PDB file of C-alpha atoms in Angstrom:
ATOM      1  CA  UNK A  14      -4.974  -7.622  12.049  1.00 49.00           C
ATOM      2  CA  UNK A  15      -1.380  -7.088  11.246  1.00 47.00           C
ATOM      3  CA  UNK A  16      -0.975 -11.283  10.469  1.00 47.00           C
ATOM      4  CA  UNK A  17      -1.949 -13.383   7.412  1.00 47.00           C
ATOM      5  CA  UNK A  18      -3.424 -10.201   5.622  1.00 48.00           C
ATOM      6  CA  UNK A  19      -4.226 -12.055   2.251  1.00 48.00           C
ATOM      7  CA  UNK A  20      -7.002 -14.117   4.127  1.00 53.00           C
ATOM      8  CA  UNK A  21     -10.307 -12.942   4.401  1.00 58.00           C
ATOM      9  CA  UNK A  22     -12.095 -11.038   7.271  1.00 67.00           C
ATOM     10  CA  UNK A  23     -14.996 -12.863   8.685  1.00 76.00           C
ATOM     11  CA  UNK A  24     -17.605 -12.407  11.598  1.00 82.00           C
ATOM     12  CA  UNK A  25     -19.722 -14.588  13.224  1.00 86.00           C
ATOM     13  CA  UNK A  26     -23.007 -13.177  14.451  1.00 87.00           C
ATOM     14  CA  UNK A  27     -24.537 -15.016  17.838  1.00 88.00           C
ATOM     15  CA  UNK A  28     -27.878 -14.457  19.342  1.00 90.00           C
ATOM     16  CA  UNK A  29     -28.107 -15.996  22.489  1.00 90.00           C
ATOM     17  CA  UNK A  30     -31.065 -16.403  25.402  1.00 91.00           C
ATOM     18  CA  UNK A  31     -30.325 -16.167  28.598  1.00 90.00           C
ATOM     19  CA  UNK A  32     -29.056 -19.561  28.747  1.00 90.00           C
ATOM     20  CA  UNK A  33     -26.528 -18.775  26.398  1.00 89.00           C
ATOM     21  CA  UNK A  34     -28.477 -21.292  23.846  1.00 90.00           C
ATOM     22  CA  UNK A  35     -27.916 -19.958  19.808  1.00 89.00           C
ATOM     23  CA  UNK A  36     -31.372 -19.043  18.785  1.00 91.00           C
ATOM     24  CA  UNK A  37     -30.408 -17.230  15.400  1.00 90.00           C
ATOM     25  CA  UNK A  38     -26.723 -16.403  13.931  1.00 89.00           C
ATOM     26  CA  UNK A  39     -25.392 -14.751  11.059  1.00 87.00           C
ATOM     27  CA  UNK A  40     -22.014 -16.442  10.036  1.00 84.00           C
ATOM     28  CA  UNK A  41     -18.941 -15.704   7.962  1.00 80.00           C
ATOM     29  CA  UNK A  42     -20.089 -12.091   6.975  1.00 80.00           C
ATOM     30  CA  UNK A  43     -17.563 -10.373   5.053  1.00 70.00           C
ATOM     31  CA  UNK A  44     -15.795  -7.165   6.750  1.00 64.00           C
ATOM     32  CA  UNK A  45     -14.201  -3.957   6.045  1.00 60.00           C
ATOM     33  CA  UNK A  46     -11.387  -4.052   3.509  1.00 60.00           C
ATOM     34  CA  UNK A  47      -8.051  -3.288   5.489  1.00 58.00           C
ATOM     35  CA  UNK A  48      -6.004  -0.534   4.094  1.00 58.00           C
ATOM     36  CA  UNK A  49      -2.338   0.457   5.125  1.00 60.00           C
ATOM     37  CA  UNK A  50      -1.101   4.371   5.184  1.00 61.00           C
ATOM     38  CA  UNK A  51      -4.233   5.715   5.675  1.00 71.00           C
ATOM     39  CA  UNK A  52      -1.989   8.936   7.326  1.00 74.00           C
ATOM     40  CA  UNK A  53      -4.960  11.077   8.387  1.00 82.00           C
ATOM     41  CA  UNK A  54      -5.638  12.848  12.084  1.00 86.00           C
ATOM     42  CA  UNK A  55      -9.129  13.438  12.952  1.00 88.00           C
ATOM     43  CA  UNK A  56     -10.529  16.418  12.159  1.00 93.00           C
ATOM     44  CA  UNK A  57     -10.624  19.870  13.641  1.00 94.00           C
ATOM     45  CA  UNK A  58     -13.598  22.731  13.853  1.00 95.00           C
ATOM     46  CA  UNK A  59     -13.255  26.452  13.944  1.00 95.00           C
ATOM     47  CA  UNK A  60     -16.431  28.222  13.623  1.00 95.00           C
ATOM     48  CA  UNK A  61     -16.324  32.123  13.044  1.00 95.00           C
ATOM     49  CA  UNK A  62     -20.050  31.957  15.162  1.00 94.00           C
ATOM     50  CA  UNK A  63     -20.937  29.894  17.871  1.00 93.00           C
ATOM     51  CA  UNK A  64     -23.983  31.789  18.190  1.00 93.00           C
ATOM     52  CA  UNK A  65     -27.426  29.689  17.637  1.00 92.00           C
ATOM     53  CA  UNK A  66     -29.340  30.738  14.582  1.00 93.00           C
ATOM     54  CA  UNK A  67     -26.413  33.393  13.175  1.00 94.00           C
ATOM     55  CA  UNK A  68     -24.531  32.048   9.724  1.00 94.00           C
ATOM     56  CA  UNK A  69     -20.964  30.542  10.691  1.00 95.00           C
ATOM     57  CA  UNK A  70     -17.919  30.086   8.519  1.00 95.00           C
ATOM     58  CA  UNK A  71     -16.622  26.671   9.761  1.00 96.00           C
ATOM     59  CA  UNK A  72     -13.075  26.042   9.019  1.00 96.00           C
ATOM     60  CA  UNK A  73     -12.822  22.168   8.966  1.00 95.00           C
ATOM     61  CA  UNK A  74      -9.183  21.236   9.197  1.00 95.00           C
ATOM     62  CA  UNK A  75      -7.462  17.510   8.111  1.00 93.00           C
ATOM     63  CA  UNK A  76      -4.308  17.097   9.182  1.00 92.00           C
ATOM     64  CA  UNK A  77      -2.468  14.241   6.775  1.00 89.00           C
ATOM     65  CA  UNK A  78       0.814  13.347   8.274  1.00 88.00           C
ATOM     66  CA  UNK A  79       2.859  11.478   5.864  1.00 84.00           C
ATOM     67  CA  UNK A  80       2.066  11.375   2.011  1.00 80.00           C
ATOM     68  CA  UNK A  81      -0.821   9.387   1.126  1.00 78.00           C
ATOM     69  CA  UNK A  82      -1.462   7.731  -1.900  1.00 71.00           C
ATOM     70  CA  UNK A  83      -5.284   8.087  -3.458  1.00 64.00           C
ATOM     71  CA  UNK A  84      -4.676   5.047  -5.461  1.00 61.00           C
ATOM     72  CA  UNK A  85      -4.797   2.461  -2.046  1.00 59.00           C
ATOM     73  CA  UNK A  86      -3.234  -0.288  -0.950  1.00 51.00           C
ATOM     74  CA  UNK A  87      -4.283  -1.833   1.136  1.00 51.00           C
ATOM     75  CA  UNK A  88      -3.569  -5.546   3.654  1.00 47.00           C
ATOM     76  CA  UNK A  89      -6.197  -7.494   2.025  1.00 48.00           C
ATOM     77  CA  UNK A  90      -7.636  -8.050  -1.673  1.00 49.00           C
ATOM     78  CA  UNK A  91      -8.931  -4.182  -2.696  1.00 53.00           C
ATOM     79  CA  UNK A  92     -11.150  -3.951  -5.286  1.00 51.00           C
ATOM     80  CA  UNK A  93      -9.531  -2.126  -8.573  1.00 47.00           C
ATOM     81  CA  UNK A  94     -11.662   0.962  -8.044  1.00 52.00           C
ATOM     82  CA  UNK A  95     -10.591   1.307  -4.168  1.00 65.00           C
ATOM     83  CA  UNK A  96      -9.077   4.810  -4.937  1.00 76.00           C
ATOM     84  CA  UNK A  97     -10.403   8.376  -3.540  1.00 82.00           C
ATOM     85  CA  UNK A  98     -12.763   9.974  -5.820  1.00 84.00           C
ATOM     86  CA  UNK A  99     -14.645  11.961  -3.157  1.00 88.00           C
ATOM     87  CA  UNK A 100     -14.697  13.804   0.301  1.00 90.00           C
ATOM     88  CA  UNK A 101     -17.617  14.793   2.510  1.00 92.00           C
ATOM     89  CA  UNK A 102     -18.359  16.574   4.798  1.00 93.00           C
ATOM     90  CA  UNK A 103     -21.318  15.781   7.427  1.00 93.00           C
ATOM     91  CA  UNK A 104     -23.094  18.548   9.175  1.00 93.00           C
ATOM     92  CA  UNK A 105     -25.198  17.679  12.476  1.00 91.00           C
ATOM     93  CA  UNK A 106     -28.375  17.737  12.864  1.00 89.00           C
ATOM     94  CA  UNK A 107     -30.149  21.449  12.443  1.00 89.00           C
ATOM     95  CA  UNK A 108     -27.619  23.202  10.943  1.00 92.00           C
ATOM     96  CA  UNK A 109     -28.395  24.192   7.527  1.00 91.00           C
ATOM     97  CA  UNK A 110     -25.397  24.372   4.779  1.00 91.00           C
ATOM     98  CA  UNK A 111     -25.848  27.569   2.279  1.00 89.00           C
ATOM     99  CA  UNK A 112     -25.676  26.452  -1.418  1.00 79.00           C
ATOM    100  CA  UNK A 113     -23.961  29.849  -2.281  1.00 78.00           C
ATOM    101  CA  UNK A 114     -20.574  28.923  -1.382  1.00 75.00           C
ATOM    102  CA  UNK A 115     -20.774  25.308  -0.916  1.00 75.00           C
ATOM    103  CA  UNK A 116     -16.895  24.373   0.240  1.00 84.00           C
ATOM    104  CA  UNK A 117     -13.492  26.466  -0.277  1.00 89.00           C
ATOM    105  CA  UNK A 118     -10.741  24.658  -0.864  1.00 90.00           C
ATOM    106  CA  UNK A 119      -8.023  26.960   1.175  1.00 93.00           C
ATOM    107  CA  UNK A 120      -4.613  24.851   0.915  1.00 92.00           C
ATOM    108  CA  UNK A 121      -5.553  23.062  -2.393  1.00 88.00           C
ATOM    109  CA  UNK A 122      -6.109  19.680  -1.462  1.00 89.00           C
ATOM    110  CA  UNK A 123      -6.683  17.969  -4.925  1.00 86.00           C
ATOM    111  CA  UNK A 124     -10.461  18.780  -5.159  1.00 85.00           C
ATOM    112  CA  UNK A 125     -11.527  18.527  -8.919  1.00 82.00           C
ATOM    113  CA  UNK A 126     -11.764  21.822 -10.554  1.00 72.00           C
ATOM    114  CA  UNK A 127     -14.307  21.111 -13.463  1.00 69.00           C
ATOM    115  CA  UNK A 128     -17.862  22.871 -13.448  1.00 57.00           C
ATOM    116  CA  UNK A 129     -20.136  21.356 -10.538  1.00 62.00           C
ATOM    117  CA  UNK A 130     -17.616  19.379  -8.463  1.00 72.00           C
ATOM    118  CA  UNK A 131     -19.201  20.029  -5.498  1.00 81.00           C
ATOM    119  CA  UNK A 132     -22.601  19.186  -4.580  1.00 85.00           C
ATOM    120  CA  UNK A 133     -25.101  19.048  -0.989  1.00 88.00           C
ATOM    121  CA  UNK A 134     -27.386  17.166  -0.199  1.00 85.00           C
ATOM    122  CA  UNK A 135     -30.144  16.306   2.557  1.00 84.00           C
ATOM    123  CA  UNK A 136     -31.147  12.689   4.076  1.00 82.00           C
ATOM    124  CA  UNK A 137     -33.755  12.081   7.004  1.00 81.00           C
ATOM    125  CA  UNK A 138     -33.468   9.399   9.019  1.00 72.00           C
ATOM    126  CA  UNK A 139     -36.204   7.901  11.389  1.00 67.00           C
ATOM    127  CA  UNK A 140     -35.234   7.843  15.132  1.00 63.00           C
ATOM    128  CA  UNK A 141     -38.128   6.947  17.561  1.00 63.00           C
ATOM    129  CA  UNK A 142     -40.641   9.050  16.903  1.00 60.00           C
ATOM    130  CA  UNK A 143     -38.863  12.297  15.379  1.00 64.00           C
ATOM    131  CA  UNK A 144     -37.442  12.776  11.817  1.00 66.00           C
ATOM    132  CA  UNK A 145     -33.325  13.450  11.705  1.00 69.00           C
ATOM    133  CA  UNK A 146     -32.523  15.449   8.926  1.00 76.00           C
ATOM    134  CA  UNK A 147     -28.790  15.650   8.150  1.00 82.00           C
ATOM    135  CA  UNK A 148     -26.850  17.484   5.407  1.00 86.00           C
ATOM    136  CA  UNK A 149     -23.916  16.569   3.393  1.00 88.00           C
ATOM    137  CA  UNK A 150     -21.522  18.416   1.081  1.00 86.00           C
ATOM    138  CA  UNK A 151     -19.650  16.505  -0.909  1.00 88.00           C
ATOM    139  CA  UNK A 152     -16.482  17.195  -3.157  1.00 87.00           C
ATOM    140  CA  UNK A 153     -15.038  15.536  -6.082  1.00 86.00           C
ATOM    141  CA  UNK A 154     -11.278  14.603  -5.689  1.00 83.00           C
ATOM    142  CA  UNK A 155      -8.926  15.148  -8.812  1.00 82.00           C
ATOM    143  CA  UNK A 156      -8.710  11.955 -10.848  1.00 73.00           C
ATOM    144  CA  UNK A 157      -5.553  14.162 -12.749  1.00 70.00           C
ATOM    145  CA  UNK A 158      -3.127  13.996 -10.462  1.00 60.00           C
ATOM    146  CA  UNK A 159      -0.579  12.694 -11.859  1.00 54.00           C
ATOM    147  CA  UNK A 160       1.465  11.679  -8.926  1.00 57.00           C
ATOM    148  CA  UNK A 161      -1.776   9.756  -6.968  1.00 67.00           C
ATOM    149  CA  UNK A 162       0.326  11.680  -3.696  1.00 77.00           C
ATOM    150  CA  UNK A 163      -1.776  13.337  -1.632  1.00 82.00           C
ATOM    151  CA  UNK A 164       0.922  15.650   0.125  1.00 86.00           C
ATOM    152  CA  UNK A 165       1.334  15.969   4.174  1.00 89.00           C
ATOM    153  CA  UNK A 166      -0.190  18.785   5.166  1.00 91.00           C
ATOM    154  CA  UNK A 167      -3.192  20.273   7.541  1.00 94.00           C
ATOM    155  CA  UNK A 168      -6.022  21.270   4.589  1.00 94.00           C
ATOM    156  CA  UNK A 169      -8.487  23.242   5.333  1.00 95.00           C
ATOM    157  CA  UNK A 170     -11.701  23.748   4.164  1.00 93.00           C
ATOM    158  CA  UNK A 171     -14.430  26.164   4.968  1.00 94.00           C
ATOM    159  CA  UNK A 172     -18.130  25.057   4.989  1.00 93.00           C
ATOM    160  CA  UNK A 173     -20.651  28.038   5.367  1.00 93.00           C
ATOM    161  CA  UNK A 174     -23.714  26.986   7.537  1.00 94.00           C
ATOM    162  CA  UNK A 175     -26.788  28.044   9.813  1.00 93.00           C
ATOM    163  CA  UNK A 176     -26.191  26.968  13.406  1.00 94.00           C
ATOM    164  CA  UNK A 177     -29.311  25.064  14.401  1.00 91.00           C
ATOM    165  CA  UNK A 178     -31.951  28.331  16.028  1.00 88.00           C
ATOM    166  CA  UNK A 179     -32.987  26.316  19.598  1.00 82.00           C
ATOM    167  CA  UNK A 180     -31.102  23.300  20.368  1.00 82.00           C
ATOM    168  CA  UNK A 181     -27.854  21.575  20.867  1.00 82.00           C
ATOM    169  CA  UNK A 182     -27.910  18.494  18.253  1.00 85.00           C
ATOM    170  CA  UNK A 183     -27.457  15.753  20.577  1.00 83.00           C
ATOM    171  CA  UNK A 184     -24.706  14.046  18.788  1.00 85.00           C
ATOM    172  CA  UNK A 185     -22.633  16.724  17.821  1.00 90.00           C
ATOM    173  CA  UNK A 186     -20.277  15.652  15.781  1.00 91.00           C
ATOM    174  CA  UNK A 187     -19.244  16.564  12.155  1.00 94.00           C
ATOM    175  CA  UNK A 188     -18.327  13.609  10.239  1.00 93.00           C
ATOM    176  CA  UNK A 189     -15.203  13.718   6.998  1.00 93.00           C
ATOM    177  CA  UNK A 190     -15.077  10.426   4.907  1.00 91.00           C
ATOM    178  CA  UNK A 191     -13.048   9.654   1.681  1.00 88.00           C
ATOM    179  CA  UNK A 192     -14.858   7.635  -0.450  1.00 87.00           C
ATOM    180  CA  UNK A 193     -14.296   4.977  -3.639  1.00 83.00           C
ATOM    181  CA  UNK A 194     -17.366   6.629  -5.440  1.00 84.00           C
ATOM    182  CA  UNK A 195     -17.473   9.957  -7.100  1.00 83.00           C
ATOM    183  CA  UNK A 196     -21.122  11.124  -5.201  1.00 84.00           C
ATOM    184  CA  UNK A 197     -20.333   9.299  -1.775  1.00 86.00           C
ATOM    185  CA  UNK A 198     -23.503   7.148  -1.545  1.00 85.00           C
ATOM    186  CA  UNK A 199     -24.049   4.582   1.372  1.00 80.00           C
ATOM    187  CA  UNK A 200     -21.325   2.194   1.323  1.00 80.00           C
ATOM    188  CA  UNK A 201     -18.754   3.731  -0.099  1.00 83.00           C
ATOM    189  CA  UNK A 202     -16.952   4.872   2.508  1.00 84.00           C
ATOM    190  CA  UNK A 203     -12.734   3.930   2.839  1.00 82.00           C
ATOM    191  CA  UNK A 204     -12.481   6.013   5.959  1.00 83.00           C
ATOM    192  CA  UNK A 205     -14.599   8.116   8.138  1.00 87.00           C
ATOM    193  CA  UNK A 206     -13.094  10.411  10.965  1.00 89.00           C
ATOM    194  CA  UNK A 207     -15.397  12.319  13.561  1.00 90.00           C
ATOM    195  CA  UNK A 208     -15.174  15.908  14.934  1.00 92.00           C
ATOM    196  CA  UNK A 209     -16.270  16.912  17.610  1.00 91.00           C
ATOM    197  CA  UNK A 210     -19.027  19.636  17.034  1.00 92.00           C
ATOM    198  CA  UNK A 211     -18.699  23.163  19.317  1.00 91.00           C
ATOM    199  CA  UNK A 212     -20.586  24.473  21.946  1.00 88.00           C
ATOM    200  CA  UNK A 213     -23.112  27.245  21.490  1.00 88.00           C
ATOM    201  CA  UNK A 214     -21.977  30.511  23.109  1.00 81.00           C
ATOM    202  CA  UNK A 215     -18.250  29.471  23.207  1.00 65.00           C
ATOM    203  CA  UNK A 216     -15.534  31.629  21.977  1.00 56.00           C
ATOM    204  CA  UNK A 217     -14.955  31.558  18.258  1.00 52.00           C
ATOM    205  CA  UNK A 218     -12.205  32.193  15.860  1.00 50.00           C
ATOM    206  CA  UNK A 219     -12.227  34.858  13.139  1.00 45.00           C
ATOM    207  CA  UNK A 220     -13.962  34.618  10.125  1.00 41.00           C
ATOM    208  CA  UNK A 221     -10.886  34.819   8.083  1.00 41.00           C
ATOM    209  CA  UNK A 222      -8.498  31.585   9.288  1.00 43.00           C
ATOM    210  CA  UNK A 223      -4.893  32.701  10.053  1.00 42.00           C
ATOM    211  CA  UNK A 224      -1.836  31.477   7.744  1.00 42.00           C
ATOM    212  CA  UNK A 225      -0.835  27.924   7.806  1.00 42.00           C
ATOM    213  CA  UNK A 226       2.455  28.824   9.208  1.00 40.00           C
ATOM    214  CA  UNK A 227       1.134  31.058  11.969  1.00 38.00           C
ATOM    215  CA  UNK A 228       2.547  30.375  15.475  1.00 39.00           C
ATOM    216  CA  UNK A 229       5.311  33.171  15.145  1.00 40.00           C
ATOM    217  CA  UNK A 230       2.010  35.696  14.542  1.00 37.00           C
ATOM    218  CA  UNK A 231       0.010  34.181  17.110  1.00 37.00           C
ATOM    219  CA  UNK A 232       2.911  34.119  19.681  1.00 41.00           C
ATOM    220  CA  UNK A 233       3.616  37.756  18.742  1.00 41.00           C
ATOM    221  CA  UNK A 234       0.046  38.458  19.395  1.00 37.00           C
ATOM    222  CA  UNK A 235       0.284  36.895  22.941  1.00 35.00           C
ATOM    223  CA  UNK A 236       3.058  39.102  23.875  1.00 36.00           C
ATOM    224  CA  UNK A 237       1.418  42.168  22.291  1.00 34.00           C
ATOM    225  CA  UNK A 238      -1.550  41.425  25.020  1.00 33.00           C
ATOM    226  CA  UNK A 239       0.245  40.407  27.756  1.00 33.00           C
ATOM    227  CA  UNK A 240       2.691  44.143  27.655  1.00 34.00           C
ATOM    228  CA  UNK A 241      -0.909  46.132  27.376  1.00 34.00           C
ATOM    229  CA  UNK A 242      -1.863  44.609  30.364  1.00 37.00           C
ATOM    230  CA  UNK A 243       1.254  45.320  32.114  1.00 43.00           C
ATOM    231  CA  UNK A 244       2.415  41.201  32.576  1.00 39.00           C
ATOM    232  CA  UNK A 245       5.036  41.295  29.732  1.00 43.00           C
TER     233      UNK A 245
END
């Protein structure tokens, strides 16, 4: 709501029968806590395999588009501790994340530095009858920064994983929150932005991601292809 953003947000809960008579309800429940300049695109994925079963380096870019402050404000009461202290990272179902490299920091997004700032973890979930097993790998954010400015900037991060042996997951989609806690737990979520996982057997970037600044290269390289086969 961009009006009266001091007063609280509240949902009423209605279950009706068919005759649209209230049999239950769940009234004034509390709801998200609004936040203003929350300047962040969704996500991006670049695997270097989109072959199943083979190890993939997964560049996971997060484009921020004005500067964002990690201490928030936000349009309604925030708590004191509403300030970034962690990003995830949410793999799909059946892909496996390899503890030896965990997450690189490649454009220095203000991840902590200190020993184990980065950690992964695995939760199953109960669907029907099968067992979902989905991995996280989360990242402290740098409570040092003495500016609390998160620069504008597309930050990129690359997340070394398994692609699942047999199957497409069937919602394939890799999930980035920033969170108010240092681990991430349940709950603690300010903002959560979706993905869009890739196909299996689709064409895949390089292993090693190409400069920031690289659409003079990458033109270069188009013009390069196009005079070897004789359309330049």
């Amino acid at each position: 709501p961009s009006q009266n953003p001091a007063l609280p947000a509240l949902f009423d809960l209605l279950l009706k029968d068919p005759q649209q008579e209230v049999v239950d309800a769940a009234m004034e429940m509390p709801g998200p806590t609004i936040y203003k300049a929350l300047y962040v695109e969704n996500p991006t994925l670049e695997p270097s395999s989109t072959v199943q079963g083979e190890h993939s380096d997964v560049i996971v870019t997060v484009p921020v588009t004005q500067p964002l402050r990690s201490d928030l404000v936000c349009e309604q009461g925030c708590p004191s501790s509403d300030r970034f202290m962690s990003l995830s990272i949410e793999v799909p179902v059946g892909y496996v994340l390899l503890t030896s490299t965990g997450i690189q920091n490649l454009d220095g997004f203000p991840l902590s530095t200190r020993g184990e700032w980065w950690q992964i973890r695995y939760e199953t979930f109960r669907t029907g009858s099968f067992d979902r097993r989905i991995g996280t790998i989360v990242a402290e954010i740098d409570q040092q920064n003495e500016t609390d400015i998160i620069e504008p900037k597309e930050y990129r991060f690359r997340v070394s994983v398994i692609n699942p042996p047999s199957f497409v997951p069937r919602w394939n989609f890799w999930t980035v929150r920033l969170c108010s806690a240092a681990e991430c737990p349940a709950g603690s979520a300010i903002a959560s932005f979706a993905a869009v996982g890739y196909k299996f057997g689709s064409v895949s970037s390089a292993t090693t991601p190409a400069p920031a600044k690289s659409g003079a290269a990458l033109r270069g390289a188009l013009v390069a292809v196009l005079v070897l086969l004789g359309l330049g």
